[in-house]
mmCIF file of C-alpha atoms in Angstrom:
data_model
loop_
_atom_site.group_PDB
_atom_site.id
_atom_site.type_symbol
_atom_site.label_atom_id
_atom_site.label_comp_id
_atom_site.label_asym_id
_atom_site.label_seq_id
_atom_site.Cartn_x
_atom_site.Cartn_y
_atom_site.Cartn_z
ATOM 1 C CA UNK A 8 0.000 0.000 0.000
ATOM 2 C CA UNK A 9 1.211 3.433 -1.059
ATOM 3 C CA UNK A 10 2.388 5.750 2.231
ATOM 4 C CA UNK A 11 -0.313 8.209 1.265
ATOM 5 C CA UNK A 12 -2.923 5.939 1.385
ATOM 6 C CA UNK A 13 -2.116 4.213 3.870
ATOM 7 C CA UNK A 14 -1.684 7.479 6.344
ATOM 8 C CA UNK A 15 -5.358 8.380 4.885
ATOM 9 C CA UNK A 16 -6.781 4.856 5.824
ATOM 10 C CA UNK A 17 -4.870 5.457 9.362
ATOM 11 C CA UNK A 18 -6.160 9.106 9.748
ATOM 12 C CA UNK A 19 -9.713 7.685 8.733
ATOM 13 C CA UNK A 20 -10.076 5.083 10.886
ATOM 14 C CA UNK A 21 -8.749 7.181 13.979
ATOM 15 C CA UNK A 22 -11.863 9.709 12.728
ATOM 16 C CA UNK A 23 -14.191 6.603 13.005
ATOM 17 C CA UNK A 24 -13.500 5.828 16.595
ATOM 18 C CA UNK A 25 -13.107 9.285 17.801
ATOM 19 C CA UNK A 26 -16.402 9.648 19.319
ATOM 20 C CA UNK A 27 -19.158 7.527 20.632
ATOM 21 C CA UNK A 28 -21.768 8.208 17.931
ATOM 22 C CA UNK A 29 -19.529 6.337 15.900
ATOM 23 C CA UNK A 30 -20.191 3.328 17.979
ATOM 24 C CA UNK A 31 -23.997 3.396 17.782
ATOM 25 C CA UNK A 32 -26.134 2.653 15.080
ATOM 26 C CA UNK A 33 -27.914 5.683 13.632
ATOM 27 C CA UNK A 34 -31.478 5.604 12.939
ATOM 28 C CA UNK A 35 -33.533 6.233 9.786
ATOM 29 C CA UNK A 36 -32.931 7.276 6.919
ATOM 30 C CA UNK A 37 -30.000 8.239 7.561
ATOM 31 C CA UNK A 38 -28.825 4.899 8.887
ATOM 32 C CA UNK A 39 -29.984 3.656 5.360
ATOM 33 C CA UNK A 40 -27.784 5.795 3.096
ATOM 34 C CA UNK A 41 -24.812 4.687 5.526
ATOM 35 C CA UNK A 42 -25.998 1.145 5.176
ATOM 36 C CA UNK A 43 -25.753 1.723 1.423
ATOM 37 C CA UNK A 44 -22.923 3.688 1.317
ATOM 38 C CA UNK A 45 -21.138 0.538 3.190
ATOM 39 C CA UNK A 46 -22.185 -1.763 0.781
ATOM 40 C CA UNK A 47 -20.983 0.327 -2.487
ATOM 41 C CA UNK A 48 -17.692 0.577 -0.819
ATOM 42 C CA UNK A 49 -17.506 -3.139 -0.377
ATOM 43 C CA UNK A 50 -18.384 -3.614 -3.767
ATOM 44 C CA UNK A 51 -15.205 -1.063 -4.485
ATOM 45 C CA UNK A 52 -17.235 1.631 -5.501
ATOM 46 C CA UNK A 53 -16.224 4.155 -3.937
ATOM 47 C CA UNK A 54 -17.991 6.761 -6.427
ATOM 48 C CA UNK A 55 -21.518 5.522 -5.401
ATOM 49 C CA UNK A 56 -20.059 5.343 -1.908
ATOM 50 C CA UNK A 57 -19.123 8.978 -1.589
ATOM 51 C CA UNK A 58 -22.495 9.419 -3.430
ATOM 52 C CA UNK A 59 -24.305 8.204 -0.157
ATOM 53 C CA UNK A 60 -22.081 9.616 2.144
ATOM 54 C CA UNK A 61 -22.468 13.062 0.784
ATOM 55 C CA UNK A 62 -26.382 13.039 1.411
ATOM 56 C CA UNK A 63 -25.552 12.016 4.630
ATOM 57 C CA UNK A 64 -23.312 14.982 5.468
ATOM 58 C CA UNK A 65 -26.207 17.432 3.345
ATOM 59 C CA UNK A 66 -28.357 16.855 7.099
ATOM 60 C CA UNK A 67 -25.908 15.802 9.356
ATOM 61 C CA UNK A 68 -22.515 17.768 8.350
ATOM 62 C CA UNK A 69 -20.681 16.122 11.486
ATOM 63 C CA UNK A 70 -21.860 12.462 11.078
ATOM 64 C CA UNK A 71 -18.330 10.876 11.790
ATOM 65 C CA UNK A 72 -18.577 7.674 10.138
ATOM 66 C CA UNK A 73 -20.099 9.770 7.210
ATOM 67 C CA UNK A 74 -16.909 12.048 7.520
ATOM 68 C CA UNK A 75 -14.452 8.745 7.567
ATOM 69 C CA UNK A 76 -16.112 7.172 4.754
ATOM 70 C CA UNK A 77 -16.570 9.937 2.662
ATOM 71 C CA UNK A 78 -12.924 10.549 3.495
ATOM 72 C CA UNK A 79 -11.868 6.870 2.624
ATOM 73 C CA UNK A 80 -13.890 7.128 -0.534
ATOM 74 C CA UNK A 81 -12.236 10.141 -1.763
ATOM 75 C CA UNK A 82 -8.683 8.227 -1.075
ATOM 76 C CA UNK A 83 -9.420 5.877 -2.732
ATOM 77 C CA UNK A 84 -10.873 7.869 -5.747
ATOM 78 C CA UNK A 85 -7.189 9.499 -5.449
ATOM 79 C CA UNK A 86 -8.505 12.662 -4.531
ATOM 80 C CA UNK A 87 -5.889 13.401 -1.460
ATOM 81 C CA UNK A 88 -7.160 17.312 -0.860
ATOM 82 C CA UNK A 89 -10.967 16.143 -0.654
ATOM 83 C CA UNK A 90 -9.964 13.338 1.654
ATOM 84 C CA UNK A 91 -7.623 15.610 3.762
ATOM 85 C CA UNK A 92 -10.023 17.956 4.051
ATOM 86 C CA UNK A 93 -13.034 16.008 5.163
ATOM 87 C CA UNK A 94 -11.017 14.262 7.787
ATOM 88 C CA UNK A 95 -9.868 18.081 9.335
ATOM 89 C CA UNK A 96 -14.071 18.291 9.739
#
């Protein structure tokens, strides 16, 4: 893995577990897009991913696992300013 991504990947997952909303599940319809946003990146699809993600953030701008994913997405799309920039939210 490429130093970059890897210190993305690092920085994201840190963002994940930085607070305790990140450990519970989040209801509605918001829970849904991150339930589909999961599943596009486990597909490797991280354009739909980021898709999802970004309606997420639209209501809840400091979602963190919205941030991280949205973050990892943009990694792995190669766009390193995006991704920096979502994890300093």
């Amino acid at each position: 893995m490429r130093p970059l991504k890897a210190s993305l990947l690092g920085a994201v997952a840190a963002l994940a577990l930085a607070g305790p909303a990140a450990a519970q599940p989040t209801p509605g319809a918001l829970g849904i897009l991150l339930q589909q946003a999961r599943h596009w990146q486990e597909q490797n699809r991280p354009d739909l991913a980021l898709r999802a993600y970004e309606r997420v953030l639209a209501t809840a701008p400091r979602n963190p696992e919205a941030l991280a994913g949205a973050a990892e997405a943009q990694a792995a799309l190669g766009n390193r300013t995006e991704a920096e920039a979502l994890i300093a939210r």
